Short mmCIF file of C-alpha atoms in Angstrom, two decimals:
data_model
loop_
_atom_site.label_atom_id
_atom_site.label_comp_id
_atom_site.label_asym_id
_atom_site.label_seq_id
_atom_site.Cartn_x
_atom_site.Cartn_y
_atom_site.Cartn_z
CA UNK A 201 0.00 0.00 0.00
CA UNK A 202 0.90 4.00 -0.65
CA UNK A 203 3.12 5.08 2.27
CA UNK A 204 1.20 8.16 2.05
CA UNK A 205 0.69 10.14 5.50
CA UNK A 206 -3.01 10.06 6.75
CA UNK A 207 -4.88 12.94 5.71
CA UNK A 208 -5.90 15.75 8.35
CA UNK A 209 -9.06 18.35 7.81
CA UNK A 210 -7.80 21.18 6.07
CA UNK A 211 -9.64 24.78 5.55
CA UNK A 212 -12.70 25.02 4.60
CA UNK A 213 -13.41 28.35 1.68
CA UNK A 214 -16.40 30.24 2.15
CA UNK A 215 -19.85 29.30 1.30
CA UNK A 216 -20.99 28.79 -2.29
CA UNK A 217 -23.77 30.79 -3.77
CA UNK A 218 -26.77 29.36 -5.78
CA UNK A 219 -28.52 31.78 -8.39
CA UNK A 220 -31.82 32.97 -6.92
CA UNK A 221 -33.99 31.14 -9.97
CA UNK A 222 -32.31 28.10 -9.26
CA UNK A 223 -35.03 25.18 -7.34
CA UNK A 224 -33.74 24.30 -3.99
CA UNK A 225 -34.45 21.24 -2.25
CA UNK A 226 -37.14 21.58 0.39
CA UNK A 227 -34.32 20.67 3.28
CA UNK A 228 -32.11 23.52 2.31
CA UNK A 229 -31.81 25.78 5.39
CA UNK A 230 -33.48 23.02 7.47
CA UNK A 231 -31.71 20.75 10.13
CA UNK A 232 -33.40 17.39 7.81
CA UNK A 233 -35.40 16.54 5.52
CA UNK A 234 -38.96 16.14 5.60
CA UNK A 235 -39.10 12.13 5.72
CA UNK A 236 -40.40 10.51 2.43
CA UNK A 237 -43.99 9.24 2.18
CA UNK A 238 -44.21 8.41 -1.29
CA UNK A 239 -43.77 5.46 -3.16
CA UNK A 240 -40.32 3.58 -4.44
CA UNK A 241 -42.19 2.58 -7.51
CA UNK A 242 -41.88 6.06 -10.12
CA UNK A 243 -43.97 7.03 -12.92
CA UNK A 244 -42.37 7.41 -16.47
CA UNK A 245 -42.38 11.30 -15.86
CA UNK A 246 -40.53 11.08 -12.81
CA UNK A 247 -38.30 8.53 -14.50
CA UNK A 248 -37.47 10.99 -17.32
CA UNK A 249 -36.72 14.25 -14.81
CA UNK A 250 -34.72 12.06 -12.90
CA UNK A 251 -32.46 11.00 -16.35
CA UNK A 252 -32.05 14.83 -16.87
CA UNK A 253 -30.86 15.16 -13.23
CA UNK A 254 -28.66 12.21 -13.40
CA UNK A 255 -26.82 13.67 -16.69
CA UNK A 256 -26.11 16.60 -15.00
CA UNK A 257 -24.61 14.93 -11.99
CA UNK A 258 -22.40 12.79 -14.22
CA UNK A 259 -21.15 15.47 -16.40
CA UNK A 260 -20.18 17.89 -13.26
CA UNK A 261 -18.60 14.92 -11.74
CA UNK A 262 -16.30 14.06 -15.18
CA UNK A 263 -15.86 17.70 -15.38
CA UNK A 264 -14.25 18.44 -11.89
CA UNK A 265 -12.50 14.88 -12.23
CA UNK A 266 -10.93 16.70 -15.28
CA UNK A 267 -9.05 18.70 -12.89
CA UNK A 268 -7.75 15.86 -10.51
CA UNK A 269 -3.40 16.52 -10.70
CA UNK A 270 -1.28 16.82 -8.16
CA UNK A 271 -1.31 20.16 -6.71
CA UNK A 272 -4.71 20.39 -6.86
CA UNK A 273 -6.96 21.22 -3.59
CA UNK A 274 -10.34 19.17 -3.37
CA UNK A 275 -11.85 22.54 -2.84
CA UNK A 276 -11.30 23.51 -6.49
CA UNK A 277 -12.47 20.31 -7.46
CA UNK A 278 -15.96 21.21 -5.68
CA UNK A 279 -15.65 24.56 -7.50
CA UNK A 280 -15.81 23.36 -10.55
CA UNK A 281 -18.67 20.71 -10.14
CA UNK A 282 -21.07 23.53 -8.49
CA UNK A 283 -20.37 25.82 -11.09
CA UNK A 284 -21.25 23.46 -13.79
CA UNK A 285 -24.36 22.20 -12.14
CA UNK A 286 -25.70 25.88 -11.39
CA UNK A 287 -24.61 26.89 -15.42
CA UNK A 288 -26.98 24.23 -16.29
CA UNK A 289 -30.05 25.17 -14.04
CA UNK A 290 -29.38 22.41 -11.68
CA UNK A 291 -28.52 22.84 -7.41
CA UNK A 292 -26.04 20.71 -5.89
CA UNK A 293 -27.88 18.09 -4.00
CA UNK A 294 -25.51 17.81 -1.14
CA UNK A 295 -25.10 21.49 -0.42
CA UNK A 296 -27.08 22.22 2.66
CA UNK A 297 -27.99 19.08 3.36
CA UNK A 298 -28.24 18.33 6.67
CA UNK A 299 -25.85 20.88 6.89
CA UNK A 300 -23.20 19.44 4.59
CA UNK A 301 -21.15 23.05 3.94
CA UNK A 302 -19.97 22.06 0.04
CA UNK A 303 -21.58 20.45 -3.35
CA UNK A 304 -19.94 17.68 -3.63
CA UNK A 305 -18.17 14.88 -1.11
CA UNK A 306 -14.40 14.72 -2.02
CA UNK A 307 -13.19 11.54 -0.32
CA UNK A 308 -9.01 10.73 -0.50
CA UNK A 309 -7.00 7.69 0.26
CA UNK A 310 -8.73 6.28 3.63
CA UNK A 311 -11.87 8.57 3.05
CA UNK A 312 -14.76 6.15 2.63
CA UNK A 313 -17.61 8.62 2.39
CA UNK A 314 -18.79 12.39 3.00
CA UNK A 315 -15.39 14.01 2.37
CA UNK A 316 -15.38 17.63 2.91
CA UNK A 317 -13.68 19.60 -0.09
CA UNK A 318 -11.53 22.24 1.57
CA UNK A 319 -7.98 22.79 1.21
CA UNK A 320 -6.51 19.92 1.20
CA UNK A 321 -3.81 19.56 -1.59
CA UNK A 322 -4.18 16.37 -3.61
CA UNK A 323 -0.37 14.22 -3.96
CA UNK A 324 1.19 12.37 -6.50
CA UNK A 325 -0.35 9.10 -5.67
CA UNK A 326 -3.50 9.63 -3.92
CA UNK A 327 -7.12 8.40 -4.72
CA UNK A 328 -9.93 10.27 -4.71
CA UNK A 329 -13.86 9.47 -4.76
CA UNK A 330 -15.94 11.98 -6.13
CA UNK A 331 -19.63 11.97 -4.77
CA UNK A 332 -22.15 14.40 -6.83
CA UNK A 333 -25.99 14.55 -6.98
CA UNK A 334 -27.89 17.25 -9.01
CA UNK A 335 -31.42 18.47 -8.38
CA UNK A 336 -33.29 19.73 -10.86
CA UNK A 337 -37.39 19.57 -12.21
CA UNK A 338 -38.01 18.24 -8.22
CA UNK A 339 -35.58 15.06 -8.62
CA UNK A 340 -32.53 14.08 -7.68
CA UNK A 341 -29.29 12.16 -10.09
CA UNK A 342 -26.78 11.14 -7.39
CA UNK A 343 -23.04 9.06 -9.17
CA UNK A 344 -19.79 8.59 -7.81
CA UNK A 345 -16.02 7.45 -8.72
CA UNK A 346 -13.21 6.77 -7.86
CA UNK A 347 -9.96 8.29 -10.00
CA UNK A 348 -5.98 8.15 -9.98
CA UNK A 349 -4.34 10.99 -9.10
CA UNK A 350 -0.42 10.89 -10.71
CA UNK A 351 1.40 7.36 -10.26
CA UNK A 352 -0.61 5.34 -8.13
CA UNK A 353 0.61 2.06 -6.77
CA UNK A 354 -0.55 -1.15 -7.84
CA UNK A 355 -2.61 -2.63 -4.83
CA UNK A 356 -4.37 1.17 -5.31
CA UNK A 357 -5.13 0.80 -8.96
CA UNK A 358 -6.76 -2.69 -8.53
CA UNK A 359 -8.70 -1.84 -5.57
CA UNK A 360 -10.60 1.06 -7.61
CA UNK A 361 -10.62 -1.27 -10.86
CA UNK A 362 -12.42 -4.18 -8.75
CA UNK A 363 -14.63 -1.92 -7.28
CA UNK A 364 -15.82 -0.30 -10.49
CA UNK A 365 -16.48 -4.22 -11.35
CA UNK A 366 -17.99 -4.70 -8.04
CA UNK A 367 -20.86 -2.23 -9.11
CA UNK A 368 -20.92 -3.26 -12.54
CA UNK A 369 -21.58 -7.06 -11.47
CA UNK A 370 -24.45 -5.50 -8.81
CA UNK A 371 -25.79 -3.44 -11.47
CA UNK A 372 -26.12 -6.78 -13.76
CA UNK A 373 -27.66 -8.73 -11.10
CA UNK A 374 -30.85 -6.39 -10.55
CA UNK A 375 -34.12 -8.01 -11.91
CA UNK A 376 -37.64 -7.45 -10.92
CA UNK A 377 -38.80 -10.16 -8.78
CA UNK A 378 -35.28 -10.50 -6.91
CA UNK A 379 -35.07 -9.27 -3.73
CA UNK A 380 -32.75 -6.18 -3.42
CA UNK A 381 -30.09 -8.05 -0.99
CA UNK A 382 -29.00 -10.02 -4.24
CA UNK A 383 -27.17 -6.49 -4.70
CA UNK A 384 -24.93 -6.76 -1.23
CA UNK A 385 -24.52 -10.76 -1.76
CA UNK A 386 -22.76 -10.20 -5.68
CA UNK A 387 -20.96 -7.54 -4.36
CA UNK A 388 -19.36 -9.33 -1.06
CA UNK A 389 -18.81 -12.13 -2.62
CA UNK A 390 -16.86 -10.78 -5.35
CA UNK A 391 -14.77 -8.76 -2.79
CA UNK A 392 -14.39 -11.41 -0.57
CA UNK A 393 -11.94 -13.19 -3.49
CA UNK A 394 -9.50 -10.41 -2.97
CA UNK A 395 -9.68 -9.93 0.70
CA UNK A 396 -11.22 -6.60 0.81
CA UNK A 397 -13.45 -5.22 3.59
CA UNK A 398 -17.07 -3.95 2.15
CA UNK A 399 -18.50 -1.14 4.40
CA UNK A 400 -21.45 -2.27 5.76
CA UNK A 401 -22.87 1.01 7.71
CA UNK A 402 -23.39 3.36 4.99
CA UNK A 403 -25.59 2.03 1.80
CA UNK A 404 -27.46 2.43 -1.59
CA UNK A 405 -30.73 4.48 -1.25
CA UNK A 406 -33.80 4.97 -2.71
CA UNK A 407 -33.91 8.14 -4.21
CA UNK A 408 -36.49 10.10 -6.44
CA UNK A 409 -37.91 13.46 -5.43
CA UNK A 410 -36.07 12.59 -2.17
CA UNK A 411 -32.27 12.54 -1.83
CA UNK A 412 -32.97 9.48 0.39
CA UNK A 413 -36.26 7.76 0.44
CA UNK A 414 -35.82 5.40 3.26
CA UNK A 415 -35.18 1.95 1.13
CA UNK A 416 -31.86 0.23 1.99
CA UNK A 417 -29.88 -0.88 -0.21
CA UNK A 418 -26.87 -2.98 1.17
CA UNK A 419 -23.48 -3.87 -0.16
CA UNK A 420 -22.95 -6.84 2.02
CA UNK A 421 -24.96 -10.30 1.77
CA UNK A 422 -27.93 -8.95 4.34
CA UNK A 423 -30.68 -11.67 4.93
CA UNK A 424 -32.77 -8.74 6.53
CA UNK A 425 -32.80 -6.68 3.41
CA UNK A 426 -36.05 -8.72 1.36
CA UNK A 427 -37.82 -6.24 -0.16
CA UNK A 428 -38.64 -7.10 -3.71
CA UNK A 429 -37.21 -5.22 -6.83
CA UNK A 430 -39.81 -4.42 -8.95
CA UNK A 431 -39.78 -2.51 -12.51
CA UNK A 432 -39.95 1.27 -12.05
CA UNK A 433 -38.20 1.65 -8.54
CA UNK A 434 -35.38 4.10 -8.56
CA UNK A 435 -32.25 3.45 -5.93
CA UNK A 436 -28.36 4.23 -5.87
CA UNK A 437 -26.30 1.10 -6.13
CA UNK A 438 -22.42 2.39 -4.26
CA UNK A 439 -19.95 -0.17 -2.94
CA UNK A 440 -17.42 1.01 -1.02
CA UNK A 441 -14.78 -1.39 -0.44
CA UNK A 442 -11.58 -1.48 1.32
CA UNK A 443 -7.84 -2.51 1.38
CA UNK A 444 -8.59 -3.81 5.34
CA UNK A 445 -11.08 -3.48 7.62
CA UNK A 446 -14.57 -2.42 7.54
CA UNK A 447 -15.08 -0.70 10.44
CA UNK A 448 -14.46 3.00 10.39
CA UNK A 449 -14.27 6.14 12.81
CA UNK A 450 -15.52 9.93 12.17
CA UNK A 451 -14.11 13.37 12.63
CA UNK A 452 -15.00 15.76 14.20
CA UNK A 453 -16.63 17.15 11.53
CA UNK A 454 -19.56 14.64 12.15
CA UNK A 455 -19.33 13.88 8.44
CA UNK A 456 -15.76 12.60 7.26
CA UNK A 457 -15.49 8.84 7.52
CA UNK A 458 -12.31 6.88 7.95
CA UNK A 459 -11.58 3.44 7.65
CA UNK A 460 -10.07 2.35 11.62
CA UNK A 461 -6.84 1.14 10.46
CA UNK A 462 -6.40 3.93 7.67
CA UNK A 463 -5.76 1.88 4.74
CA UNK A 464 -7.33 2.70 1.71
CA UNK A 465 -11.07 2.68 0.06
CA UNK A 466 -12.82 3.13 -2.97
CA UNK A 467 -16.22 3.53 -4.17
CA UNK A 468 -18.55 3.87 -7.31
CA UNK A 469 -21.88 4.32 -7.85
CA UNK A 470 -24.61 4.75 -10.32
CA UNK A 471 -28.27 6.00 -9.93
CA UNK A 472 -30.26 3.22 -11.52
CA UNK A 473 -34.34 2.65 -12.60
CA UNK A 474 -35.62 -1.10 -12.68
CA UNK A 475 -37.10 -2.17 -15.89
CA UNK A 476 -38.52 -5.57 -16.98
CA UNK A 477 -35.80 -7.06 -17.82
CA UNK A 478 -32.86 -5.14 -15.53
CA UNK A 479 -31.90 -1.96 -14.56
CA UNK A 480 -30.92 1.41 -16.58
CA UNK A 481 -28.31 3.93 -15.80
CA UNK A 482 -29.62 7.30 -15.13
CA UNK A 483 -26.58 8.47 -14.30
CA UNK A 484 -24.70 8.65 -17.85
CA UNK A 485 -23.27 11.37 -18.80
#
């Protein structure tokens, strides 16, 4: 593994504006969001917003991971993503939610989730998950990935090439009538034939006109997880695996998640609708 020194919080800029015509979220200046009441099930409208939304999302996400070099700060990477969602009408999911100060998560090295972008410089060597959801016509498009910053070691490289696969193989294995912990048990058991650890705390979500409807969706092989997939539901599929263990500690922050031992993590994730015969991508760029 890198011999890279553990990251520490760095400086956080000052608070992006939104343009005033720009649809917020209902949670946005609220301590949470109103809980969801609807169903998981969406209509073909709903369906076709959320494909708008989820376009967005992916092309602010390629277009800050454009700027990923060493030398960089993740700040500037968040920059870049918020200014591209707001050009295109569009308000950066995470910002304001639940307090989260920045539009997108910016997760290096032994990051798993919820990275704050601030001033940390990125190194020659490090990984770095980008985690971006757009809002826009009342629904949400929520994608992540992990990228290569510089020369990145081998055991690095392969852990965000086999989780890429790890979501790809998930992705594959969604069909209506299956319940939704088929998800966790393709994905464990594909990262259980390289050792790594797969976060089991924080999961795949529903997600529609809510950021986070309330259905779980597990990366690990849950036998409490049964509800059944069925054609129309909309969820985030986002393994997060890990070089060790999967237990994990938080700053101070209350939002920056660490693996406990500090070795390294990746995740990817796609914003999917069940069809008859699988699952689509919503979040394509």
């Amino acid at each position: 593994m890198s011999a890279q020194s553990l990251l520490v919080p760095g400086e956080l800029s000052p608070h992006r504006s939104v343009p005033g015509a720009i649809r917020r979220p209902e949670y946005v200046g609220k301590p949470a969001p109103t809980p969801y009441t609807g169903p998981e099930v969406q209509d073909s409208d709903t369906i076709e917003r959320m494909r708008i939304a989820g376009g967005i999302a992916a092309r602010a996400m390629e277009e800050a991971a454009g700027h990923i070099a060493p030398g960089v700060t993740t700040d500037e990477l968040d920059r870049v993503a918020h200014e591209y969602m707001c050009d295109h009408g569009a308000y950066p999911s995470t910002l304001g939610y639940r307090g989260f100060p920045k539009s997108l998560c910016a997760s290096v090295n032994e990051v798993i989730c919820h990275g704050i972008p601030d001033s940390t410089v990125l190194r020659d060597g490090d990984i770095v998950n980008l985690d971006v959801t757009a809002y826009i016509h009342g629904v949400h498009g929520d994608n992540n990935a992990t990228y290569l910053c510089g020369d990145v070691d081998d055991e690095s490289r392969l852990l965000v090439e086999r989780t890429r696969e790890s979501l790809n193989r998930a992705i594959k294995a969604v069909k209506p009538g299956r319940q939704i912990n088929i998800i966790g048990r393709v994905i464990e058991s594909y990262a259980k034939r390289f050792g790594y650890g797969v976060v089991r705390d924080f999961t795949g979500h529903g997600i529609n006109s809510s950021f986070h409807s309330g259905l779980i969706v597990p990366h690990y092989d849950s036998p409490h997880h049964t509800t059944v997939i069925q054609p129309g539901m909309t969820f985030t599929i986002e393994p997060m695996l890990t070089l060790g263990t999967h237990e994990y500690d938080m700053w101070d922050d209350g939002w920056t998640v660490v693996t406990k031992d500090r070795k390294r993590t990746a995740q990817f994730e796609h914003t999917l609708v069940v069809t008859e015969n699988g699952a689509e991508i919503l979040t394509l760029p």
